[in-house]
């Protein structure tokens, strides 16, 4: 009896978290591909942070050269599969597609990209191999999208690369962050296996600290930092330590780790209105909660993309704007959130306090930067917690290069991939110029 | 409401939209359904000596996601007995006395032609169509296009038919020939009352790249087939106009080849056809498309204050001249509407790589610019532009009077005027 219940629960969970952009079938892909106009100097390419030759890969799908299409994509972006599924295409390539100017649906570039890359990954068709050996050794700290892209490109260039990852699985936020209805753990691991076959090592459960860092400095010719961001920011209001109060990235980490097999409160308040807040809102709604989003600013100012907010609304989330949380109420466990209305200058409106009862609070007001870690690196310059790099992604400590969220303060997977790829080329120039001079 | 009733060389029908002799007219069941749907006439699937068909039979050309831009077939004439065909034709004629029923025929010997003519007239057909067109199979046996390609044979066989038939005779022409007027004039000399064209064009639609077998495959082999459908319309329109414009050719024309919409039909009328016949479009979408043919054509006549299809007949054919009669001082140049432009820059790359380097792009600006003093007015950009009416070809006043190649100083053969 219990077994069947579990089975239906699992099925139910699978259905609820099914892909919002499902993989295209071969016929769908060729129909969609044939709509592409094959623009010259296509605006979609310029809107892609990794500059994938989009009209070309789409044309290859149209001519049923799916393998060639995957190669076109991977040549620019080795994480083309996850990007195809998690990129906010509405504000990137698809947002730039000329069809928008005709008020027609833009080409589904992301889904076509996922289609072609999935084909190559499933069939394990490999396009790249290890370059001619250079005898240079490089350590990559952080096995997220930025680190993986860098390691792959460095290996292509002939260097010996080891990736150090503190988590039990690599992938960074692709594995422990992005919404599961975009990318699954299984897909993330398949992608990593595919990429790493080129011949670099990934050491998981390897957190680098001050001690291991000095060892790395001795052993390696260069070090690439792609450690992302830190813990969720604190709200700094009373009651934050009560049971049932979570930071968004920690909550989502657990959700992804347990593949959504977690229980959540019935009435949840999410504080903040960035993309992470909205992800947490949709995820907990899918798990059965009534979610209220509390945000200090106005609807217009929220940082989350409009299409993500729409998704939250489809999941019946309630939004309260111009509202400041002032205290979390409860004895041991959270029982409610005391708020006050504020005006456009964030000044509290006297007498407007009210309490929203709840049994869980998720705070999504940004993430800390890894400042403590950076203290271990001599001469490393940072600016508001972001590592400063030059156009080759080299830091002020010339042995160190950096890219991804730890440099840009938190953008998209595709930005981290572009950084990682270009940093690898920067590292190569740096090390090889030294050799030749 | 214009009157669509048609009298084609004495064959009357409620409208000028006929089914061509092909699979849609295989059986009485189909033809009756077609008449119910609104078709004005039907040319029965070609009658002849018994044959056997192969499997598979059709191949198609698809373009991007558009299916069946062109269709080809390696099917022969009817594979049912003459008795069965005649019995069903009789039933059709009894049920639909006012619709045109035409017997298509293809035989070798004079007696065979005469015998079939008599039996068809006995059951009340309205006319005959002589199939001189099939480019596959039957021509290997001296019939079909083997007749249509040889004007003398064409004339002789036509006269065999016309000496016997009391009903109007249409000769169906093959396009697999370099000068379509030759067999048409031969048919006229042979006493035909009308011609219809085009039959299908020699073709191979494609190859299965896995097996390297040609399409359509018959156990790994194939034979060249007859091509038809939307892709062949331009060829058919030209051939129809050549007959319309030939000073010695006087017969009415039934236009065939790629008719699918009312616009296609009107184009055939403007080129000089007075009825049209349809095959592929019906094989693709069924008989119901006739509604659009009827309503669209009526609406077009209304909007031009015309009362019958006859008024359209040949208007545009007259505008087709020899190249040397065209005005070399007439000039258009391309103009881009920046409001409509979506910035795909297809016009730029087409003109740059494929034409006359007359369009420039300015960095940071998506709307291209026409180099007006370079543009030769070839139309290419306006043809590739995906936005309707975004690029228009604008007439430029050159201030020069008309000059044709016949009179042009660059022409060594011109009767050069004082310059
Ligand atoms: C909730 C959430 C949802 C998101 N959704 C999307 C989305 O839908 N689409 C999108 O494009 N982007 C999304 N993003 C952003 C995207 O995930 C990041 O921009 C991207 O993952 C950054 O890659 P990275 O390699 O720089 O960092 P990360 O992905 O954060 O990877 C850093 C890695 O470094 C490891 N690490 C850290 N410190 C150490 C150490 N000391 N030793 C060893 N390893 C260490 C971490 O464990 C981690 O694996 C989302 C982000 C979040 C938080
Ligand atoms: C499968 C098939 C069989 C045909 N059989 C005949 C035939 O038996 N007799 C004939 O005169 N034309 C035959 N045709 C030619 C058509 O009547 C018509 O001339 C040609 O298809 C062009 O018209 P369309 O473009 O509307 O198809 C056949 C065409 C097809 C596709
Ligand atoms: S902008 Fe749109 S139509 Fe043009 S190439 Fe890119 S995807 Fe294709
Ligand atoms: S082809 Fe048309 S839409 Fe495209 S850039 Fe040229 S003018 Fe603009
Ligand atoms: S009309 Fe021809 S020559 Fe002129 S701009 Fe267009 S493509 Fe170029």
JSON list of C-alpha atoms in Angstrom, two decimals, chain B residues 55 211-222:
[
{"chain": "B", "resi": 55, "resn": "UNK", "atom": "CA", "xyz": [4.28, 0.30, -56.40]},
{"chain": "B", "resi": 211, "resn": "UNK", "atom": "CA", "xyz": [20.21, 3.87, -49.87]},
{"chain": "B", "resi": 212, "resn": "UNK", "atom": "CA", "xyz": [21.15, 6.02, -52.89]},
{"chain": "B", "resi": 213, "resn": "UNK", "atom": "CA", "xyz": [17.94, 4.82, -54.54]},
{"chain": "B", "resi": 214, "resn": "UNK", "atom": "CA", "xyz": [16.04, 7.25, -56.76]},
{"chain": "B", "resi": 215, "resn": "UNK", "atom": "CA", "xyz": [12.52, 8.34, -55.75]},
{"chain": "B", "resi": 216, "resn": "UNK", "atom": "CA", "xyz": [9.93, 6.94, -56.07]},
{"chain": "B", "resi": 217, "resn": "UNK", "atom": "CA", "xyz": [11.59, 3.59, -55.59]},
{"chain": "B", "resi": 218, "resn": "UNK", "atom": "CA", "xyz": [10.39, 0.30, -57.02]},
{"chain": "B", "resi": 219, "resn": "UNK", "atom": "CA", "xyz": [12.52, -2.26, -55.27]},
{"chain": "B", "resi": 220, "resn": "UNK", "atom": "CA", "xyz": [15.61, -0.05, -55.42]},
{"chain": "B", "resi": 221, "resn": "UNK", "atom": "CA", "xyz": [15.07, 1.14, -59.00]},
{"chain": "B", "resi": 222, "resn": "UNK", "atom": "CA", "xyz": [13.01, 3.91, -60.51]}
]
